[in-house]
């Protein structure tokens, strides 16, 4: 019989991977709680009417559809798997608006599914971890999300740079160069500046129907240099007299001012090339990159003024970011930043020479567990070598060996698996030893 | 526009429901850790070849199939949604057997999907929470699962009764009454004793082809009364000379003996009507019922000797149980047993009269968060009434009000939302106050 397998693009997570993932999620969750965010979950399946048309034509093709066995094969399935957490969140807000208190601060950590071609680092099932404030246009929400980014990456020990942009600045630029209807083409092209270079971006802009003089007017913007303040001043000058653009510059200035007032130490930069290819952002756009690993964006998001409009509730402004758990996982692995304690692993294994010893060990285990100590009892008096090698392969630091002598003297022979040291200890001594470690 | 909706049989979980669910799962997880169990996760999708034929004909019909948009509608989908955690676990063990250390102790908390007709308390998406030891036939594993049941329900404050049975006893009975090939019919019928009564069970047995004298021989077994010891003695007598049955009685005797030796205080009873309708159990069968709420089984499981055989790895014995999170949720709700602390809710809200005050509040918030206090700042200096009603509806216990006076004296006006009390406090006083609560 051949080994069974799993669908391509999906993954099993074993104990080590799960401990690492739980460490990432609990670190993030703890930060969210300090800012008063509350968790929600939405179903894995949404109605196709909820999903279709929300992710562009390309996105529609990447939806997984779900069939009941009752449904005929040629019937269009009525349900699909969640493609992201944003659209279900918008649906949730509209559906439950009468029960919610606005501004509504929620976070959500759940898997999403995309029928993408699987490749290294791209999966068909992966977790998203979104945090949003909805129902206020106060820039304090932007500030708080920036602080959350700062707190999370400080807690994880990852050095990052926060990239900031504003969709209104991009729109202003489009207007100023005389191509206001081309903002989506411009932002999509600018988004690729890092990947394909200036020349190809200009070529693409031309192919997208941008006039040569518009492209020429855009060049100073694409070539901006200097400190954040210098860049912002230069942009303000280009956009002087343009209402949308000036509003964007004002928002950016206010956010930077709030960060200063909060003595934020996060490393950040204005980045006009940042558009995130997403058309629903209307204000600030965020992206976070790890400084010590080449991996692209590990967190991103922005402000949207009309997310719930698609479900019939217009003019609700919100802002949110999404932490990329898989990439954060890779960064922590590459930089070897996981703390040993995250495994929450067994602290002591009892190994026994016979049935009476096994029962004796079970009694000790019960007492230790009452002290919240993580204990295993090898379930049979197997060969001592087998029991020791079990402890070894699970990296259990202490083995309590029980034979006739130990039972008689109400002790165990405690072996430190790192140093090889052995000593006979009472139960009180054992508890103290473990609690000290 | 009509309100958007979700597929029938699925649920949104809001902040209160999520806090309750997280409380249940973290309580269970903490107990699992004390016994050295490690978490794994498997993909939501499995290959249809992994799923089909594992849950009987009825089960096959309840599988949700997944279609890529690339797949033709009349092609048979190659993937389906996870129906339970047991079959994916068996697949996981066989696929990863070379990386695993046996006995392998794992737990798994993930949603499963069934295309059942939705009704009260039955959903198309629900969580399972499974814990298993695989790779040993030692009854110490049974004992540990019983201890886990005891610890979990003690921690949750739910009074329970553990029902115990053994598949070998059932098989022995089938042999003794002269219908060894009818064991599945007998157990399925016995399983319904509680629901449809003795008379209907006898009728069903007859319909299933059991001879009248076999049914007659079965009656004393169905009518067993008395203490656990008396019942076990009576069964031992009926099964005397029958090898399988006697082995079952021995296993049961040993487990009870181990429980006594461990001074287990769990309320338990031998229950021959317990078969759980599942055919893969080969030894002990468990079921846990809440004593103070009529809701059926809240935990169940048993020993299986050949779970991985379906994937080509025979003779691997394991034993496991599954906690029913949805029913546990309902029991805790009905008995009002959730601790207030589980909400992990915001401890203090800052309400402000103007922009300068808002910035002042943000500085305080930052310091409080450093002390691990959960803080919100109302993001705009809205009308005080609005800010207070936000605190009220989110049940935030303290509001720190900031006006000009407070800024001048480096204080806030702290309002206790329960008592209405107000007092002017410094930041040190505020931190101390919150930490005391």
PDB file of C-alpha atoms in Angstrom, chain B residues 150-404:
ATOM      1  CA  UNK B 150     -11.715  14.282  35.801  1.00  0.00           C
ATOM      2  CA  UNK B 151      -9.296  17.249  35.676  1.00  0.00           C
ATOM      3  CA  UNK B 152     -11.057  19.042  32.815  1.00  0.00           C
ATOM      4  CA  UNK B 153     -14.530  18.879  34.339  1.00  0.00           C
ATOM      5  CA  UNK B 154     -13.213  19.763  37.776  1.00  0.00           C
ATOM      6  CA  UNK B 155     -11.516  22.835  36.280  1.00  0.00           C
ATOM      7  CA  UNK B 156     -14.710  23.781  34.439  1.00  0.00           C
ATOM      8  CA  UNK B 157     -16.887  23.098  37.492  1.00  0.00           C
ATOM      9  CA  UNK B 158     -19.166  20.612  35.705  1.00  0.00           C
ATOM     10  CA  UNK B 159     -20.365  17.545  37.668  1.00  0.00           C
ATOM     11  CA  UNK B 160     -20.237  14.466  35.441  1.00  0.00           C
ATOM     12  CA  UNK B 161     -20.724  10.719  35.314  1.00  0.00           C
ATOM     13  CA  UNK B 162     -18.269   8.611  33.341  1.00  0.00           C
ATOM     14  CA  UNK B 163     -19.876   5.644  31.565  1.00  0.00           C
ATOM     15  CA  UNK B 164     -17.554   2.725  30.875  1.00  0.00           C
ATOM     16  CA  UNK B 165     -17.943  -0.284  28.641  1.00  0.00           C
ATOM     17  CA  UNK B 166     -15.689  -2.657  26.707  1.00  0.00           C
ATOM     18  CA  UNK B 167     -16.170  -3.848  23.196  1.00  0.00           C
ATOM     19  CA  UNK B 168     -14.723  -7.265  24.075  1.00  0.00           C
ATOM     20  CA  UNK B 169     -17.468  -7.710  26.663  1.00  0.00           C
ATOM     21  CA  UNK B 170     -20.051  -6.918  23.997  1.00  0.00           C
ATOM     22  CA  UNK B 171     -18.379  -9.349  21.600  1.00  0.00           C
ATOM     23  CA  UNK B 172     -18.275 -11.998  24.322  1.00  0.00           C
ATOM     24  CA  UNK B 173     -21.966 -11.540  24.942  1.00  0.00           C
ATOM     25  CA  UNK B 174     -22.710 -11.929  21.228  1.00  0.00           C
ATOM     26  CA  UNK B 175     -20.719 -15.147  21.200  1.00  0.00           C
ATOM     27  CA  UNK B 176     -22.298 -16.511  24.358  1.00  0.00           C
ATOM     28  CA  UNK B 177     -25.846 -15.953  23.121  1.00  0.00           C
ATOM     29  CA  UNK B 178     -24.905 -17.747  19.948  1.00  0.00           C
ATOM     30  CA  UNK B 179     -24.885 -14.800  17.538  1.00  0.00           C
ATOM     31  CA  UNK B 180     -21.193 -13.923  17.141  1.00  0.00           C
ATOM     32  CA  UNK B 181     -21.667 -12.511  13.642  1.00  0.00           C
ATOM     33  CA  UNK B 182     -24.364 -10.168  14.883  1.00  0.00           C
ATOM     34  CA  UNK B 183     -22.223  -8.116  17.202  1.00  0.00           C
ATOM     35  CA  UNK B 184     -22.633  -4.939  15.152  1.00  0.00           C
ATOM     36  CA  UNK B 185     -26.407  -5.371  15.056  1.00  0.00           C
ATOM     37  CA  UNK B 186     -26.474  -6.073  18.778  1.00  0.00           C
ATOM     38  CA  UNK B 187     -24.308  -3.098  19.758  1.00  0.00           C
ATOM     39  CA  UNK B 188     -26.207  -0.772  17.440  1.00  0.00           C
ATOM     40  CA  UNK B 189     -29.471  -1.906  18.978  1.00  0.00           C
ATOM     41  CA  UNK B 190     -28.166  -1.805  22.563  1.00  0.00           C
ATOM     42  CA  UNK B 191     -26.932   1.729  21.881  1.00  0.00           C
ATOM     43  CA  UNK B 192     -30.553   2.737  21.412  1.00  0.00           C
ATOM     44  CA  UNK B 193     -31.804   1.226  24.691  1.00  0.00           C
ATOM     45  CA  UNK B 194     -31.967   4.633  26.374  1.00  0.00           C
ATOM     46  CA  UNK B 195     -33.749   6.214  23.443  1.00  0.00           C
ATOM     47  CA  UNK B 196     -36.300   3.648  22.258  1.00  0.00           C
ATOM     48  CA  UNK B 197     -36.709   1.293  25.240  1.00  0.00           C
ATOM     49  CA  UNK B 198     -36.274  -2.428  25.789  1.00  0.00           C
ATOM     50  CA  UNK B 199     -39.273  -3.556  23.778  1.00  0.00           C
ATOM     51  CA  UNK B 200     -38.241  -1.721  20.615  1.00  0.00           C
ATOM     52  CA  UNK B 201     -34.673  -2.896  21.013  1.00  0.00           C
ATOM     53  CA  UNK B 202     -35.874  -6.499  21.123  1.00  0.00           C
ATOM     54  CA  UNK B 203     -38.056  -5.860  18.096  1.00  0.00           C
ATOM     55  CA  UNK B 204     -35.126  -4.334  16.228  1.00  0.00           C
ATOM     56  CA  UNK B 205     -32.886  -7.262  17.155  1.00  0.00           C
ATOM     57  CA  UNK B 206     -35.463  -9.627  15.776  1.00  0.00           C
ATOM     58  CA  UNK B 207     -35.742  -7.590  12.574  1.00  0.00           C
ATOM     59  CA  UNK B 208     -31.983  -7.720  12.266  1.00  0.00           C
ATOM     60  CA  UNK B 209     -32.222 -11.526  12.140  1.00  0.00           C
ATOM     61  CA  UNK B 210     -31.382 -12.466  15.713  1.00  0.00           C
ATOM     62  CA  UNK B 211     -32.971 -15.770  16.729  1.00  0.00           C
ATOM     63  CA  UNK B 212     -35.595 -15.661  19.479  1.00  0.00           C
ATOM     64  CA  UNK B 213     -33.529 -17.771  21.858  1.00  0.00           C
ATOM     65  CA  UNK B 214     -30.543 -15.458  21.338  1.00  0.00           C
ATOM     66  CA  UNK B 215     -32.721 -12.477  22.192  1.00  0.00           C
ATOM     67  CA  UNK B 216     -34.004 -14.341  25.247  1.00  0.00           C
ATOM     68  CA  UNK B 217     -30.460 -15.103  26.382  1.00  0.00           C
ATOM     69  CA  UNK B 218     -29.645 -11.427  26.038  1.00  0.00           C
ATOM     70  CA  UNK B 219     -32.341 -10.225  28.440  1.00  0.00           C
ATOM     71  CA  UNK B 220     -30.436 -10.660  31.730  1.00  0.00           C
ATOM     72  CA  UNK B 221     -27.614  -8.605  30.229  1.00  0.00           C
ATOM     73  CA  UNK B 222     -29.941  -5.812  29.213  1.00  0.00           C
ATOM     74  CA  UNK B 223     -31.525  -5.789  32.645  1.00  0.00           C
ATOM     75  CA  UNK B 224     -28.328  -5.717  34.751  1.00  0.00           C
ATOM     76  CA  UNK B 225     -28.682  -3.792  38.019  1.00  0.00           C
ATOM     77  CA  UNK B 226     -26.659  -3.033  41.129  1.00  0.00           C
ATOM     78  CA  UNK B 227     -23.285  -1.499  41.966  1.00  0.00           C
ATOM     79  CA  UNK B 228     -20.471  -1.456  39.413  1.00  0.00           C
ATOM     80  CA  UNK B 229     -18.793  -4.362  41.219  1.00  0.00           C
ATOM     81  CA  UNK B 230     -22.001  -6.384  41.275  1.00  0.00           C
ATOM     82  CA  UNK B 231     -22.599  -5.766  37.596  1.00  0.00           C
ATOM     83  CA  UNK B 232     -19.043  -6.715  36.685  1.00  0.00           C
ATOM     84  CA  UNK B 233     -19.287  -9.912  38.759  1.00  0.00           C
ATOM     85  CA  UNK B 234     -22.554 -10.831  37.058  1.00  0.00           C
ATOM     86  CA  UNK B 235     -21.105 -10.211  33.600  1.00  0.00           C
ATOM     87  CA  UNK B 236     -17.983 -12.212  34.473  1.00  0.00           C
ATOM     88  CA  UNK B 237     -20.225 -15.119  35.382  1.00  0.00           C
ATOM     89  CA  UNK B 238     -22.229 -14.927  32.142  1.00  0.00           C
ATOM     90  CA  UNK B 239     -18.984 -14.753  30.167  1.00  0.00           C
ATOM     91  CA  UNK B 240     -17.089 -17.440  32.099  1.00  0.00           C
ATOM     92  CA  UNK B 241     -15.371 -19.688  29.592  1.00  0.00           C
ATOM     93  CA  UNK B 242     -15.671 -17.197  26.764  1.00  0.00           C
ATOM     94  CA  UNK B 243     -12.168 -15.972  25.920  1.00  0.00           C
ATOM     95  CA  UNK B 244     -12.951 -12.582  24.359  1.00  0.00           C
ATOM     96  CA  UNK B 245     -15.527 -11.663  26.960  1.00  0.00           C
ATOM     97  CA  UNK B 246     -13.308 -12.685  29.853  1.00  0.00           C
ATOM     98  CA  UNK B 247     -10.474 -10.574  28.413  1.00  0.00           C
ATOM     99  CA  UNK B 248     -12.875  -7.629  28.354  1.00  0.00           C
ATOM    100  CA  UNK B 249     -13.862  -8.198  31.970  1.00  0.00           C
ATOM    101  CA  UNK B 250     -10.184  -8.365  32.926  1.00  0.00           C
ATOM    102  CA  UNK B 251      -9.444  -5.064  31.178  1.00  0.00           C
ATOM    103  CA  UNK B 252     -12.352  -3.405  32.912  1.00  0.00           C
ATOM    104  CA  UNK B 253     -11.272  -4.824  36.278  1.00  0.00           C
ATOM    105  CA  UNK B 254      -7.742  -3.523  35.785  1.00  0.00           C
ATOM    106  CA  UNK B 255      -8.903  -0.045  34.827  1.00  0.00           C
ATOM    107  CA  UNK B 256     -11.145   0.171  37.882  1.00  0.00           C
ATOM    108  CA  UNK B 257      -8.278  -1.069  39.995  1.00  0.00           C
ATOM    109  CA  UNK B 258      -5.937   1.583  38.549  1.00  0.00           C
ATOM    110  CA  UNK B 259      -8.537   4.258  39.269  1.00  0.00           C
ATOM    111  CA  UNK B 260      -8.765   3.106  42.879  1.00  0.00           C
ATOM    112  CA  UNK B 261      -5.010   3.027  43.220  1.00  0.00           C
ATOM    113  CA  UNK B 262      -4.947   6.626  41.971  1.00  0.00           C
ATOM    114  CA  UNK B 263      -7.665   7.635  44.451  1.00  0.00           C
ATOM    115  CA  UNK B 264      -9.769   8.793  41.531  1.00  0.00           C
ATOM    116  CA  UNK B 265     -12.889  10.552  42.752  1.00  0.00           C
ATOM    117  CA  UNK B 266     -14.692  10.561  39.424  1.00  0.00           C
ATOM    118  CA  UNK B 267     -18.257   9.360  39.453  1.00  0.00           C
ATOM    119  CA  UNK B 268     -18.411   6.356  37.076  1.00  0.00           C
ATOM    120  CA  UNK B 269     -20.627   3.470  36.085  1.00  0.00           C
ATOM    121  CA  UNK B 270     -20.390   0.336  34.023  1.00  0.00           C
ATOM    122  CA  UNK B 271     -22.816   0.744  31.178  1.00  0.00           C
ATOM    123  CA  UNK B 272     -23.337  -2.164  28.786  1.00  0.00           C
ATOM    124  CA  UNK B 273     -25.755  -0.097  26.731  1.00  0.00           C
ATOM    125  CA  UNK B 274     -22.832   2.057  25.720  1.00  0.00           C
ATOM    126  CA  UNK B 275     -21.631   1.201  22.238  1.00  0.00           C
ATOM    127  CA  UNK B 276     -21.360   4.640  20.626  1.00  0.00           C
ATOM    128  CA  UNK B 277     -22.491   3.193  17.299  1.00  0.00           C
ATOM    129  CA  UNK B 278     -18.879   3.160  16.200  1.00  0.00           C
ATOM    130  CA  UNK B 279     -17.460  -0.011  14.857  1.00  0.00           C
ATOM    131  CA  UNK B 280     -13.772   0.670  15.168  1.00  0.00           C
ATOM    132  CA  UNK B 281     -13.602   0.420  18.964  1.00  0.00           C
ATOM    133  CA  UNK B 282     -12.019  -2.833  20.109  1.00  0.00           C
ATOM    134  CA  UNK B 283     -11.591  -2.387  23.878  1.00  0.00           C
ATOM    135  CA  UNK B 284     -12.672   0.202  26.416  1.00  0.00           C
ATOM    136  CA  UNK B 285     -15.488   2.557  25.434  1.00  0.00           C
ATOM    137  CA  UNK B 286     -15.981   5.851  27.307  1.00  0.00           C
ATOM    138  CA  UNK B 287     -18.775   8.343  27.499  1.00  0.00           C
ATOM    139  CA  UNK B 288     -19.217  11.306  29.833  1.00  0.00           C
ATOM    140  CA  UNK B 289     -22.554  12.840  30.720  1.00  0.00           C
ATOM    141  CA  UNK B 290     -23.220  16.046  32.628  1.00  0.00           C
ATOM    142  CA  UNK B 291     -25.203  15.415  35.801  1.00  0.00           C
ATOM    143  CA  UNK B 292     -26.972  18.750  36.040  1.00  0.00           C
ATOM    144  CA  UNK B 293     -28.027  19.304  32.426  1.00  0.00           C
ATOM    145  CA  UNK B 294     -29.940  16.975  30.095  1.00  0.00           C
ATOM    146  CA  UNK B 295     -27.823  17.140  26.971  1.00  0.00           C
ATOM    147  CA  UNK B 296     -26.456  13.671  26.153  1.00  0.00           C
ATOM    148  CA  UNK B 297     -22.787  12.832  25.927  1.00  0.00           C
ATOM    149  CA  UNK B 298     -20.268  15.680  26.321  1.00  0.00           C
ATOM    150  CA  UNK B 299     -17.135  13.530  25.885  1.00  0.00           C
ATOM    151  CA  UNK B 300     -16.646  10.103  24.398  1.00  0.00           C
ATOM    152  CA  UNK B 301     -14.129   7.722  22.900  1.00  0.00           C
ATOM    153  CA  UNK B 302     -12.458   4.386  23.243  1.00  0.00           C
ATOM    154  CA  UNK B 303      -9.680   2.004  22.280  1.00  0.00           C
ATOM    155  CA  UNK B 304      -9.121   0.950  18.702  1.00  0.00           C
ATOM    156  CA  UNK B 305      -6.627  -1.720  17.711  1.00  0.00           C
ATOM    157  CA  UNK B 306      -6.470  -1.101  14.008  1.00  0.00           C
ATOM    158  CA  UNK B 307      -7.197   2.515  13.196  1.00  0.00           C
ATOM    159  CA  UNK B 308      -4.207   2.905  10.900  1.00  0.00           C
ATOM    160  CA  UNK B 309      -4.847  -0.411   9.169  1.00  0.00           C
ATOM    161  CA  UNK B 310      -7.050   1.364   6.619  1.00  0.00           C
ATOM    162  CA  UNK B 311      -3.930   3.217   5.469  1.00  0.00           C
ATOM    163  CA  UNK B 312      -1.683   0.160   5.370  1.00  0.00           C
ATOM    164  CA  UNK B 313      -0.141   0.194   8.847  1.00  0.00           C
ATOM    165  CA  UNK B 314      -1.789  -2.660  10.777  1.00  0.00           C
ATOM    166  CA  UNK B 315      -1.626  -3.546  14.485  1.00  0.00           C
ATOM    167  CA  UNK B 316      -1.095  -0.121  15.971  1.00  0.00           C
ATOM    168  CA  UNK B 317      -3.221   0.112  19.086  1.00  0.00           C
ATOM    169  CA  UNK B 318      -4.470   3.430  20.348  1.00  0.00           C
ATOM    170  CA  UNK B 319      -7.024   4.968  22.640  1.00  0.00           C
ATOM    171  CA  UNK B 320      -8.610   8.388  22.536  1.00  0.00           C
ATOM    172  CA  UNK B 321     -11.446  10.623  23.578  1.00  0.00           C
ATOM    173  CA  UNK B 322     -13.146  13.640  22.082  1.00  0.00           C
ATOM    174  CA  UNK B 323     -14.518  16.611  24.010  1.00  0.00           C
ATOM    175  CA  UNK B 324     -17.722  18.064  22.571  1.00  0.00           C
ATOM    176  CA  UNK B 325     -17.030  21.779  22.700  1.00  0.00           C
ATOM    177  CA  UNK B 326     -20.502  22.892  21.614  1.00  0.00           C
ATOM    178  CA  UNK B 327     -22.261  20.854  24.279  1.00  0.00           C
ATOM    179  CA  UNK B 328     -19.767  21.859  26.966  1.00  0.00           C
ATOM    180  CA  UNK B 329     -20.478  25.454  25.924  1.00  0.00           C
ATOM    181  CA  UNK B 330     -24.199  24.905  26.410  1.00  0.00           C
ATOM    182  CA  UNK B 331     -23.711  23.218  29.792  1.00  0.00           C
ATOM    183  CA  UNK B 332     -21.536  26.066  31.100  1.00  0.00           C
ATOM    184  CA  UNK B 333     -24.031  28.618  29.806  1.00  0.00           C
ATOM    185  CA  UNK B 334     -27.023  26.870  31.353  1.00  0.00           C
ATOM    186  CA  UNK B 335     -25.263  26.478  34.711  1.00  0.00           C
ATOM    187  CA  UNK B 336     -23.808  29.987  34.497  1.00  0.00           C
ATOM    188  CA  UNK B 337     -20.297  28.739  35.216  1.00  0.00           C
ATOM    189  CA  UNK B 338     -18.148  31.108  33.144  1.00  0.00           C
ATOM    190  CA  UNK B 339     -15.702  33.138  35.229  1.00  0.00           C
ATOM    191  CA  UNK B 340     -15.859  36.897  34.638  1.00  0.00           C
ATOM    192  CA  UNK B 341     -12.119  37.011  33.977  1.00  0.00           C
ATOM    193  CA  UNK B 342     -12.465  34.934  30.808  1.00  0.00           C
ATOM    194  CA  UNK B 343     -13.545  38.001  28.795  1.00  0.00           C
ATOM    195  CA  UNK B 344     -10.006  39.386  29.039  1.00  0.00           C
ATOM    196  CA  UNK B 345     -11.840  42.662  28.563  1.00  0.00           C
ATOM    197  CA  UNK B 346     -10.675  46.248  28.528  1.00  0.00           C
ATOM    198  CA  UNK B 347      -9.912  47.417  32.066  1.00  0.00           C
ATOM    199  CA  UNK B 348     -10.012  51.164  31.551  1.00  0.00           C
ATOM    200  CA  UNK B 349     -11.287  53.504  28.828  1.00  0.00           C
ATOM    201  CA  UNK B 350      -9.923  57.021  28.383  1.00  0.00           C
ATOM    202  CA  UNK B 351     -12.600  59.573  27.510  1.00  0.00           C
ATOM    203  CA  UNK B 352     -11.462  63.057  26.479  1.00  0.00           C
ATOM    204  CA  UNK B 353     -12.823  66.572  25.936  1.00  0.00           C
ATOM    205  CA  UNK B 354     -10.532  67.722  23.112  1.00  0.00           C
ATOM    206  CA  UNK B 355      -7.564  66.967  20.884  1.00  0.00           C
ATOM    207  CA  UNK B 356      -4.919  67.991  23.403  1.00  0.00           C
ATOM    208  CA  UNK B 357      -6.616  65.792  26.003  1.00  0.00           C
ATOM    209  CA  UNK B 358      -6.707  62.926  23.514  1.00  0.00           C
ATOM    210  CA  UNK B 359      -2.947  63.130  23.062  1.00  0.00           C
ATOM    211  CA  UNK B 360      -2.483  63.305  26.812  1.00  0.00           C
ATOM    212  CA  UNK B 361      -4.632  60.174  27.178  1.00  0.00           C
ATOM    213  CA  UNK B 362      -2.614  58.347  24.527  1.00  0.00           C
ATOM    214  CA  UNK B 363       0.540  58.924  26.568  1.00  0.00           C
ATOM    215  CA  UNK B 364      -1.085  57.474  29.681  1.00  0.00           C
ATOM    216  CA  UNK B 365      -2.408  54.540  27.694  1.00  0.00           C
ATOM    217  CA  UNK B 366       1.060  53.715  26.476  1.00  0.00           C
ATOM    218  CA  UNK B 367       2.411  53.572  30.037  1.00  0.00           C
ATOM    219  CA  UNK B 368      -0.486  51.447  31.245  1.00  0.00           C
ATOM    220  CA  UNK B 369      -0.051  48.971  28.403  1.00  0.00           C
ATOM    221  CA  UNK B 370       3.584  48.591  29.395  1.00  0.00           C
ATOM    222  CA  UNK B 371       2.227  47.362  32.728  1.00  0.00           C
ATOM    223  CA  UNK B 372       0.167  44.805  30.794  1.00  0.00           C
ATOM    224  CA  UNK B 373      -3.080  46.630  31.505  1.00  0.00           C
ATOM    225  CA  UNK B 374      -5.793  46.408  28.852  1.00  0.00           C
ATOM    226  CA  UNK B 375      -6.603  49.948  27.780  1.00  0.00           C
ATOM    227  CA  UNK B 376      -8.722  51.713  25.217  1.00  0.00           C
ATOM    228  CA  UNK B 377      -8.647  55.372  24.269  1.00  0.00           C
ATOM    229  CA  UNK B 378     -11.875  56.586  22.707  1.00  0.00           C
ATOM    230  CA  UNK B 379     -10.441  57.596  19.335  1.00  0.00           C
ATOM    231  CA  UNK B 380     -12.081  61.013  19.076  1.00  0.00           C
ATOM    232  CA  UNK B 381     -13.126  63.695  21.574  1.00  0.00           C
ATOM    233  CA  UNK B 382     -16.784  62.930  20.890  1.00  0.00           C
ATOM    234  CA  UNK B 383     -19.634  64.009  23.169  1.00  0.00           C
ATOM    235  CA  UNK B 384     -18.913  62.739  26.686  1.00  0.00           C
ATOM    236  CA  UNK B 385     -22.277  60.970  26.751  1.00  0.00           C
ATOM    237  CA  UNK B 386     -21.323  58.981  23.683  1.00  0.00           C
ATOM    238  CA  UNK B 387     -17.954  57.993  25.123  1.00  0.00           C
ATOM    239  CA  UNK B 388     -19.527  56.948  28.433  1.00  0.00           C
ATOM    240  CA  UNK B 389     -22.220  54.891  26.740  1.00  0.00           C
ATOM    241  CA  UNK B 390     -19.498  53.111  24.737  1.00  0.00           C
ATOM    242  CA  UNK B 391     -17.816  52.135  28.031  1.00  0.00           C
ATOM    243  CA  UNK B 392     -21.152  51.093  29.429  1.00  0.00           C
ATOM    244  CA  UNK B 393     -22.160  48.855  26.554  1.00  0.00           C
ATOM    245  CA  UNK B 394     -18.742  47.162  26.512  1.00  0.00           C
ATOM    246  CA  UNK B 395     -18.941  46.730  30.313  1.00  0.00           C
ATOM    247  CA  UNK B 396     -15.625  48.511  30.820  1.00  0.00           C
ATOM    248  CA  UNK B 397     -15.375  48.922  34.610  1.00  0.00           C
ATOM    249  CA  UNK B 398     -13.337  52.153  34.773  1.00  0.00           C
ATOM    250  CA  UNK B 399     -13.392  55.348  32.706  1.00  0.00           C
ATOM    251  CA  UNK B 400     -10.544  57.862  32.991  1.00  0.00           C
ATOM    252  CA  UNK B 401     -11.926  61.266  32.018  1.00  0.00           C
ATOM    253  CA  UNK B 402      -9.478  63.909  30.818  1.00  0.00           C
ATOM    254  CA  UNK B 403     -10.232  67.638  30.675  1.00  0.00           C
ATOM    255  CA  UNK B 404      -8.109  70.760  31.078  1.00  0.00           C
TER     256      UNK B 404
END
